[in-house]
GROMACS .gro file of N, CA and C in nm:
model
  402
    1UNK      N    1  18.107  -1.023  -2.860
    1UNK     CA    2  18.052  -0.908  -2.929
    1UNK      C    3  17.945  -0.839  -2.844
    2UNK      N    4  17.853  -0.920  -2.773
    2UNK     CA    5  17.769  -0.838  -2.700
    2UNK      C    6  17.816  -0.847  -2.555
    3UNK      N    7  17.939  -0.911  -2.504
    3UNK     CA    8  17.954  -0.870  -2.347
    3UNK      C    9  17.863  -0.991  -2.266
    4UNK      N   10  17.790  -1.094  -2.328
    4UNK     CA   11  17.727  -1.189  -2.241
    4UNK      C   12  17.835  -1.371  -2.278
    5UNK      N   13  17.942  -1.318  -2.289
    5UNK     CA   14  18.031  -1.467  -2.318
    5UNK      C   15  17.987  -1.531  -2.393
    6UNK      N   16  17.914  -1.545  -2.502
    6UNK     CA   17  17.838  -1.615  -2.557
    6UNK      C   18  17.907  -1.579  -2.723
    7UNK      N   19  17.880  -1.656  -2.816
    7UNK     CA   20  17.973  -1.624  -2.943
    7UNK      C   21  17.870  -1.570  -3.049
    8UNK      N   22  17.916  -1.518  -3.117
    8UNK     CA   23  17.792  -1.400  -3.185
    8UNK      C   24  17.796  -1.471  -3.383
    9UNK      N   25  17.684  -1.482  -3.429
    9UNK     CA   26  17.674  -1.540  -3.565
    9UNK      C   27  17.592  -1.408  -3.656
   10UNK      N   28  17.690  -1.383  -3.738
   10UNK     CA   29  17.657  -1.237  -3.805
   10UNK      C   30  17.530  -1.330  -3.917
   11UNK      N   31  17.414  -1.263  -3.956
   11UNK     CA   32  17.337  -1.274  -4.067
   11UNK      C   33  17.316  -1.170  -4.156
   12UNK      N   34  17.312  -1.105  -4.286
   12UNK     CA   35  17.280  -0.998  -4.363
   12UNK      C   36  17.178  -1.068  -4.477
   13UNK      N   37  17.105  -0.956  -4.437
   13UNK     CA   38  16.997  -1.020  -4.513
   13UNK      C   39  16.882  -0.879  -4.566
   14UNK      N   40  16.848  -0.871  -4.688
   14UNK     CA   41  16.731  -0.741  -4.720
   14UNK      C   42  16.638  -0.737  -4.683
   15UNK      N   43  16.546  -0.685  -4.654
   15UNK     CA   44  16.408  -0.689  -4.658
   15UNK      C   45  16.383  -0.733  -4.564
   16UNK      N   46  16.399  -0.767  -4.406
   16UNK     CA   47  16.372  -0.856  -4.323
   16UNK      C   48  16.185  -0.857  -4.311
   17UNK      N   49  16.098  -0.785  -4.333
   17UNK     CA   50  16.012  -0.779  -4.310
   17UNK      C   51  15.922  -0.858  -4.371
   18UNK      N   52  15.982  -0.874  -4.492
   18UNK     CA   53  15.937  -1.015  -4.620
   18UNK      C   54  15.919  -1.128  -4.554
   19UNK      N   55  15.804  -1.191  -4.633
   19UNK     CA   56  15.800  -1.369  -4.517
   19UNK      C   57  15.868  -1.420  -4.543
   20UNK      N   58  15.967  -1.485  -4.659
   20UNK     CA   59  16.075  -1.559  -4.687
   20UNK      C   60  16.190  -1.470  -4.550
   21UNK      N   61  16.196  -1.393  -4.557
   21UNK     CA   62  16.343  -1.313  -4.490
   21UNK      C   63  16.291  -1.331  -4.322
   22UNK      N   64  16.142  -1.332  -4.309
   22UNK     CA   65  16.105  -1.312  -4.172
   22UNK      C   66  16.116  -1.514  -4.102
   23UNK      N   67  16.126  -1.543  -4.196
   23UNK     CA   68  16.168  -1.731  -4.143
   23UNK      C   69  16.285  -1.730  -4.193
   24UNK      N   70  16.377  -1.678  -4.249
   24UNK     CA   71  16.516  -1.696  -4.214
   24UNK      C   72  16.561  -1.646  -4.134
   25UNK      N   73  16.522  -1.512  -4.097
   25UNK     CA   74  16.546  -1.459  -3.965
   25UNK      C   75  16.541  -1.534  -3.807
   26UNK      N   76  16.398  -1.620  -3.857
   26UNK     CA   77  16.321  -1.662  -3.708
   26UNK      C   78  16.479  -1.807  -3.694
   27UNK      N   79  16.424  -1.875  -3.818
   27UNK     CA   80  16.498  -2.009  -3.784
   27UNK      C   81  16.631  -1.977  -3.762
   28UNK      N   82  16.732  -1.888  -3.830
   28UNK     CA   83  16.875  -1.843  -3.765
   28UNK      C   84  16.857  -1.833  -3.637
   29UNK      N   85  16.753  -1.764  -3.547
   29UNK     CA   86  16.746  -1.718  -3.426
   29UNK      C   87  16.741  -1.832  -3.330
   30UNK      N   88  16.637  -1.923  -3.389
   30UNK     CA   89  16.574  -1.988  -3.311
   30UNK      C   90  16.721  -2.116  -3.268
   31UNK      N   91  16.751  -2.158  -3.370
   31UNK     CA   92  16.908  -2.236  -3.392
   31UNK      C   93  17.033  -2.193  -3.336
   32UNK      N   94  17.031  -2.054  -3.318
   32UNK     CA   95  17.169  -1.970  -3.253
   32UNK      C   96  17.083  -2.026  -3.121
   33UNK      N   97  16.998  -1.950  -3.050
   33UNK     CA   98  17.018  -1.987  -2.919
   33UNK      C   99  16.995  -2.139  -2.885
   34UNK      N  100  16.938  -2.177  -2.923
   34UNK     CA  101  16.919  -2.339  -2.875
   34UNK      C  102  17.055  -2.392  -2.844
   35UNK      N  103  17.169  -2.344  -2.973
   35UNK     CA  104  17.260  -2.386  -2.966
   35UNK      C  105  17.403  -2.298  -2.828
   36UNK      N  106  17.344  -2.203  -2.808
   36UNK     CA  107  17.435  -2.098  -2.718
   36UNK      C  108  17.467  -1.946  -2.756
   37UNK      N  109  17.442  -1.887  -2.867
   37UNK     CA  110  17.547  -1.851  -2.992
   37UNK      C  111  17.391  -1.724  -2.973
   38UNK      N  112  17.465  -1.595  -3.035
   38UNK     CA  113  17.398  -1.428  -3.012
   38UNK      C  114  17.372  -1.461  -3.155
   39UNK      N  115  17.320  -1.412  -3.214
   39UNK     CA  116  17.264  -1.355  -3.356
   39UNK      C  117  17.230  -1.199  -3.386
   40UNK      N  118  17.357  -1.144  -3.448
   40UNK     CA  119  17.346  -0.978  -3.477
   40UNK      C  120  17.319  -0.984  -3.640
   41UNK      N  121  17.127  -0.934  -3.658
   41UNK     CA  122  17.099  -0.900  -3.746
   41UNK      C  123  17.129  -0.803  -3.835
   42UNK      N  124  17.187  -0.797  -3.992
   42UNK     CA  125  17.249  -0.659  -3.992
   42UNK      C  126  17.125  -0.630  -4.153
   43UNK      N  127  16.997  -0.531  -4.147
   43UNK     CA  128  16.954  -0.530  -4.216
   43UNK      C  129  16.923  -0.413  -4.372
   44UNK      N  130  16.904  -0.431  -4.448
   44UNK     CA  131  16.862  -0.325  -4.549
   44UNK      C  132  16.758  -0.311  -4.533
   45UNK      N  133  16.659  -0.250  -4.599
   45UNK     CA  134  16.534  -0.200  -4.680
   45UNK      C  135  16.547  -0.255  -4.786
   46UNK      N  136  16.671  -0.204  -4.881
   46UNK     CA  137  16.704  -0.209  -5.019
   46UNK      C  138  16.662  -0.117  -5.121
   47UNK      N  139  16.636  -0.124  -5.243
   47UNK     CA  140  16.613  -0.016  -5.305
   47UNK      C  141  16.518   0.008  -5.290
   48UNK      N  142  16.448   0.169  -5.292
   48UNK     CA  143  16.367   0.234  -5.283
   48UNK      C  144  16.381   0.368  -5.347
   49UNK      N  145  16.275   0.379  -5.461
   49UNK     CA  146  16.304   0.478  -5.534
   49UNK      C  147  16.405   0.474  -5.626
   50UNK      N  148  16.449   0.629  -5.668
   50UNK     CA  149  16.599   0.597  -5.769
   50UNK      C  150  16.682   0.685  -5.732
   51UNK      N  151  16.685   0.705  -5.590
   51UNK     CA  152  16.766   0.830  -5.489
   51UNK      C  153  16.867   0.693  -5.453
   52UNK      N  154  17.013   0.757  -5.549
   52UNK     CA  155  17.123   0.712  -5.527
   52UNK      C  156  17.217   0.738  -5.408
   53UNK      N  157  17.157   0.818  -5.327
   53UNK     CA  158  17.198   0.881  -5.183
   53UNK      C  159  17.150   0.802  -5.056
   54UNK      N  160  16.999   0.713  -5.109
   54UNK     CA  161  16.966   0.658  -5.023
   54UNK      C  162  17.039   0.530  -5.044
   55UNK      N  163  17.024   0.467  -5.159
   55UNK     CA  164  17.129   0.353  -5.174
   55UNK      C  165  17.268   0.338  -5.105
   56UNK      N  166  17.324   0.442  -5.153
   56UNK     CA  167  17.455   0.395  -5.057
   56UNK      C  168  17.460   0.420  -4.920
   57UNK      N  169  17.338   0.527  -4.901
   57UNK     CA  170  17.355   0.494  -4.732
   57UNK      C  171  17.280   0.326  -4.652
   58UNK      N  172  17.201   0.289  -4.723
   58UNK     CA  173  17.150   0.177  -4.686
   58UNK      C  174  17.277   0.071  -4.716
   59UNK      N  175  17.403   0.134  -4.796
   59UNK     CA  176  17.459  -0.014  -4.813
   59UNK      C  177  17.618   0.024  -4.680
   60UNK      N  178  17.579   0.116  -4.644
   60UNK     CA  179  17.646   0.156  -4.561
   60UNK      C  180  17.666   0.048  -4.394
   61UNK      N  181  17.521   0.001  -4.398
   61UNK     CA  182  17.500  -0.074  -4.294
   61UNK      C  183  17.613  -0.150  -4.238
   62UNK      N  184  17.607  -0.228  -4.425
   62UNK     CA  185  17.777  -0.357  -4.409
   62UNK      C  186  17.867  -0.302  -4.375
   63UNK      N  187  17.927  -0.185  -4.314
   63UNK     CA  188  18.061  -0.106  -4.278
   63UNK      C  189  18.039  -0.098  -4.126
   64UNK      N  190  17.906  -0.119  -4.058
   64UNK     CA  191  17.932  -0.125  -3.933
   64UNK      C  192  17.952  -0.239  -3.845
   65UNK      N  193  17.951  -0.355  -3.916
   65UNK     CA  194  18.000  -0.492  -3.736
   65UNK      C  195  18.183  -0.504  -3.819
   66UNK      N  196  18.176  -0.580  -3.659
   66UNK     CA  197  18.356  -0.589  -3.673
   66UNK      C  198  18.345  -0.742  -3.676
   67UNK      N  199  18.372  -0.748  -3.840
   67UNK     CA  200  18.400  -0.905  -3.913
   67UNK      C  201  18.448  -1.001  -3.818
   68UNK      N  202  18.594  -0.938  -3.757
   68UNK     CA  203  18.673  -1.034  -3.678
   68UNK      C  204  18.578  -1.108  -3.608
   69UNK      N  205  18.474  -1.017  -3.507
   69UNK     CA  206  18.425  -1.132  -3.412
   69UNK      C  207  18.314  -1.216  -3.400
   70UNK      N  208  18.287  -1.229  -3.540
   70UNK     CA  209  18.183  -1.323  -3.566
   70UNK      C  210  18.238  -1.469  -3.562
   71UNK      N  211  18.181  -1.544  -3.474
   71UNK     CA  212  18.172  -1.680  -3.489
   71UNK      C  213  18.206  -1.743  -3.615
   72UNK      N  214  18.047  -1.716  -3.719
   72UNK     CA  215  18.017  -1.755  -3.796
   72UNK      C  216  17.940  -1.622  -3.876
   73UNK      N  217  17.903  -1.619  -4.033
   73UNK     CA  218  17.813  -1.574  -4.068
   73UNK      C  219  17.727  -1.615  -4.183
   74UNK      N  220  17.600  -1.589  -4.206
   74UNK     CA  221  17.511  -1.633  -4.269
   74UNK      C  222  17.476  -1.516  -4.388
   75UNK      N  223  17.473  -1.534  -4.519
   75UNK     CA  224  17.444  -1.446  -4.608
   75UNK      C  225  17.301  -1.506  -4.698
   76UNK      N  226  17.188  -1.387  -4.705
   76UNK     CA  227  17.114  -1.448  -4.800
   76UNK      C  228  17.119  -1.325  -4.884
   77UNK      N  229  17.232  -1.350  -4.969
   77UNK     CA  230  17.227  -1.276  -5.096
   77UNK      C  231  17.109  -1.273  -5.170
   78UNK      N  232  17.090  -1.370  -5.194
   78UNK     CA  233  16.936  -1.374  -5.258
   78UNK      C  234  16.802  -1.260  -5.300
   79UNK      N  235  16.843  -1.176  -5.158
   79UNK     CA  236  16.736  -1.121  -5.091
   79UNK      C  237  16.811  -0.913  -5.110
   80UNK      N  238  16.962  -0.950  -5.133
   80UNK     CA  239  16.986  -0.839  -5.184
   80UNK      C  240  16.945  -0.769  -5.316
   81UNK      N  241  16.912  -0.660  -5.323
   81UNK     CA  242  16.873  -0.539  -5.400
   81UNK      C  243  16.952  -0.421  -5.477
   82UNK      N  244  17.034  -0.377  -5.364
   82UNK     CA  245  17.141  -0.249  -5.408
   82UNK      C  246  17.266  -0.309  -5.467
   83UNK      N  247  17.294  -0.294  -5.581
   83UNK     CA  248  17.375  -0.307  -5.688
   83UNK      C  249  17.530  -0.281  -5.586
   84UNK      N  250  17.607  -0.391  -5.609
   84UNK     CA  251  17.739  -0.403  -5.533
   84UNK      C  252  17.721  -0.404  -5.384
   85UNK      N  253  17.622  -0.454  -5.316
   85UNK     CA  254  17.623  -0.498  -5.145
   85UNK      C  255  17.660  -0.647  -5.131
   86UNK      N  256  17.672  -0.694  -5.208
   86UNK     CA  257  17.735  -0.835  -5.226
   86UNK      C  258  17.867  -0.792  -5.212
   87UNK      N  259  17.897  -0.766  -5.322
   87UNK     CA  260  18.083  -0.758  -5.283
   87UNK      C  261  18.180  -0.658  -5.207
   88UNK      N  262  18.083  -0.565  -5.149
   88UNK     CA  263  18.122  -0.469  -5.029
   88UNK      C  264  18.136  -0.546  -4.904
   89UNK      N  265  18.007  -0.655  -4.886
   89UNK     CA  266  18.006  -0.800  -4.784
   89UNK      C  267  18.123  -0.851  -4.777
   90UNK      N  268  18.138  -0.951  -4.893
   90UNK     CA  269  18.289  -0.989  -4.923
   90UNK      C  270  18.374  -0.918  -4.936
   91UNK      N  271  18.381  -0.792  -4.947
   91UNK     CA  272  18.541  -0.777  -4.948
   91UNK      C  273  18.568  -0.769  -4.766
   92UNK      N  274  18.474  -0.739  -4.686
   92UNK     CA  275  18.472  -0.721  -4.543
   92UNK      C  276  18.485  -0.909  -4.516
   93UNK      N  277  18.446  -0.949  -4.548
   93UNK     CA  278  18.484  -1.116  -4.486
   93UNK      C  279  18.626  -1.131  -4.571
   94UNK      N  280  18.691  -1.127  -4.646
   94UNK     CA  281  18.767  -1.154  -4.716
   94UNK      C  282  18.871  -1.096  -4.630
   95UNK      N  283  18.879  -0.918  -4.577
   95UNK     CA  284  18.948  -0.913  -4.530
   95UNK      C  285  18.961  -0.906  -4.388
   96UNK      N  286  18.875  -0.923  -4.371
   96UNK     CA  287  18.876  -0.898  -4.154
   96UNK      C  288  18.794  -1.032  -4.088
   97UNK      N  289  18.748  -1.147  -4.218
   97UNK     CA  290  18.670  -1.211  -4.118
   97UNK      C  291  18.733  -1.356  -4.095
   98UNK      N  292  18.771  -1.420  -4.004
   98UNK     CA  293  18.818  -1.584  -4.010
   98UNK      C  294  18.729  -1.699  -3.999
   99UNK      N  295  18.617  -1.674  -4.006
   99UNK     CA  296  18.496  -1.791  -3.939
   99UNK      C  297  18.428  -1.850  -4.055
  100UNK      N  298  18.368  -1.939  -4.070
  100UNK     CA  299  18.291  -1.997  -4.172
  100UNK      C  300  18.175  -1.904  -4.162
  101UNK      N  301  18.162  -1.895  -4.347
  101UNK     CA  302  18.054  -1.812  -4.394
  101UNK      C  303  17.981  -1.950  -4.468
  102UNK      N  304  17.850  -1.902  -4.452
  102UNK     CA  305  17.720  -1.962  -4.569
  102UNK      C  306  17.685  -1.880  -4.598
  103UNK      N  307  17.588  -1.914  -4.741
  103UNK     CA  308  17.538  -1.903  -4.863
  103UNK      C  309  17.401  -1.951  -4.816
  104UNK      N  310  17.317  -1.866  -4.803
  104UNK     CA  311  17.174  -1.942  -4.891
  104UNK      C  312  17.130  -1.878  -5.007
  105UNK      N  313  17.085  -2.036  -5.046
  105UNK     CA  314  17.022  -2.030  -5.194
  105UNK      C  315  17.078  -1.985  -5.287
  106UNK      N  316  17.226  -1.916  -5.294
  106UNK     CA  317  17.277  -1.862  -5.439
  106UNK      C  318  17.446  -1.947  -5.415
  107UNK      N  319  17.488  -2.011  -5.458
  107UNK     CA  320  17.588  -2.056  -5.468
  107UNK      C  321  17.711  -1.916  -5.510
  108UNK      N  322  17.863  -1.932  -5.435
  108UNK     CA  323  17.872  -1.880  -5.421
  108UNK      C  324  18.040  -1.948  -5.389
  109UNK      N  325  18.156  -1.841  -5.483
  109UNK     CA  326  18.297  -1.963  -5.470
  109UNK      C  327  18.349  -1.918  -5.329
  110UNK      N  328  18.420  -2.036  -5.249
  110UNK     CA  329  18.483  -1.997  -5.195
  110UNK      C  330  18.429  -2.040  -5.039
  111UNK      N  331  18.336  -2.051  -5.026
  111UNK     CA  332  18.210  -2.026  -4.923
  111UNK      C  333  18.126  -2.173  -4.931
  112UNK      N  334  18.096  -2.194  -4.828
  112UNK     CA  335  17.959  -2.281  -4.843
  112UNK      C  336  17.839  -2.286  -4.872
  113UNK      N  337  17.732  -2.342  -4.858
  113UNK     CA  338  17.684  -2.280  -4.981
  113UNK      C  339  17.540  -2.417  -4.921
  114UNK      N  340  17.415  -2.372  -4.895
  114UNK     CA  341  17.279  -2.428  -4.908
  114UNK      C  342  17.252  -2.362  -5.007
  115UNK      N  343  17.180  -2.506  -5.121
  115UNK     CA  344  17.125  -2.465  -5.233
  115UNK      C  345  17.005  -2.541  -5.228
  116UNK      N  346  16.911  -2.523  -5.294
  116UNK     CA  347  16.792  -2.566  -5.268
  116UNK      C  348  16.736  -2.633  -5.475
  117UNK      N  349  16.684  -2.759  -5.498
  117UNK     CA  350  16.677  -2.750  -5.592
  117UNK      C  351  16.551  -2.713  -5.653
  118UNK      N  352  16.494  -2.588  -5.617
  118UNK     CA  353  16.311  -2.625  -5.703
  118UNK      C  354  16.253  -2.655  -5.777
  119UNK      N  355  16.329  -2.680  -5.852
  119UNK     CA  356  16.287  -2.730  -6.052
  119UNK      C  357  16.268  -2.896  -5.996
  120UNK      N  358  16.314  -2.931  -5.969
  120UNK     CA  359  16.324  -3.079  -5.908
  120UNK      C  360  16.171  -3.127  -5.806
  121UNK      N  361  16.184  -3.019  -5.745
  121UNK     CA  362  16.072  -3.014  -5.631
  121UNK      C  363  15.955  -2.997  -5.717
  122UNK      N  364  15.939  -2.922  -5.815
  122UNK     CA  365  15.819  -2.842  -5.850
  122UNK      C  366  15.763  -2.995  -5.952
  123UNK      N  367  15.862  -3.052  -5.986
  123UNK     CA  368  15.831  -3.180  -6.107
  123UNK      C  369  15.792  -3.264  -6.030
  124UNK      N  370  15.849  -3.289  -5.901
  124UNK     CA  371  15.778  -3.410  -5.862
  124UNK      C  372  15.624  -3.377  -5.819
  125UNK      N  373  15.611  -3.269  -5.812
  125UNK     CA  374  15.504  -3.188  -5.700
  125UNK      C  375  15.362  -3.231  -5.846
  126UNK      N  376  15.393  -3.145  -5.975
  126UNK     CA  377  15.326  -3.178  -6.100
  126UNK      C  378  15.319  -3.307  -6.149
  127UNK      N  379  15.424  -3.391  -6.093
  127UNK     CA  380  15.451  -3.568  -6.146
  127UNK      C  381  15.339  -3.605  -6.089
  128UNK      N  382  15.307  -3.607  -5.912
  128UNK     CA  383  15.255  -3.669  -5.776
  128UNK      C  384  15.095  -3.602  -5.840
  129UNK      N  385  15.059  -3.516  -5.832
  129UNK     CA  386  14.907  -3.447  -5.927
  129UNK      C  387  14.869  -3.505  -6.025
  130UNK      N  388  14.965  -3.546  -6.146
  130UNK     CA  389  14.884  -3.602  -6.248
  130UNK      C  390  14.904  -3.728  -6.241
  131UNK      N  391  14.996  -3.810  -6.181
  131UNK     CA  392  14.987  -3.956  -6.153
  131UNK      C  393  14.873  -3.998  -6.072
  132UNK      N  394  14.863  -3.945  -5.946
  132UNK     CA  395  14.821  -3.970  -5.823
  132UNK      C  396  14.656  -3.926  -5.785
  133UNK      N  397  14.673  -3.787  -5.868
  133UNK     CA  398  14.510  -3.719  -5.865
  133UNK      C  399  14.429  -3.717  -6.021
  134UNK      N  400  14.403  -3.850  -6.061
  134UNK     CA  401  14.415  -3.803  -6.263
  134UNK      C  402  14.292  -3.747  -6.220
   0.00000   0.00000   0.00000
């Protein structure tokens, strides 16, 4: 995809500027190259305002990489905003893409899928405080 032999791992993700989105960004990055592998960020803004003109041009983004030559790709739905950029995504992997896709944090059929449990985390976190610190 970029002309340096190297295999390219698509990520889509909103808001990159957000700290949650700005460490998924870093750690995708940091993991593609360690491992060999390009990382083509493909980003939104997301909604802004209630200018339905800007919406679909921001969801426009997903119409520009060519599915086929992704390695791999990484989705943090999560982090999407504009109403139907999820399944404009998928219908573009569904039909042009062959590589393993992930999921973070939103489960998701079909696909793989990091889920994270926080309800779990947050109890032991409140368990470990009132046991540990009475």
């Amino acid at each position: 995809m970029f002309g340096n032999g190297r295999k390219t791992i698509g990520l889509f993700i909103f808001s990159s500027y957000e700290p949650y989105q700005q460490e998924i960004c870093h750690g995708v990055a940091e993991q593609a190259y360690a491992k060999g592998y390009n990382v083509a960020v493909f980003n939104s803004f997301g909604s802004y305002g209630d200018n339905v003109e800007y919406f679909e041009g921001e969801a426009r983004i997903f119409d520009l990489p060519d599915y086929s030559k992704f390695a791999g790709i990484v989705l943090a739905t999560d982090t999407f905003n504009i109403d139907g950029a999820q399944e404009k995504i998928m219908e573009h992997i569904r039909s042009e893409s062959r590589c393993p896709v992930v999921s973070l944090r939103q489960a998701m059929n079909g696909i793989n899928n990091i889920l994270l449990d926080e309800r779990e985390t947050m109890e032991e976190i409140i368990r470990h405080v009132i046991e540990v610190h009475k």
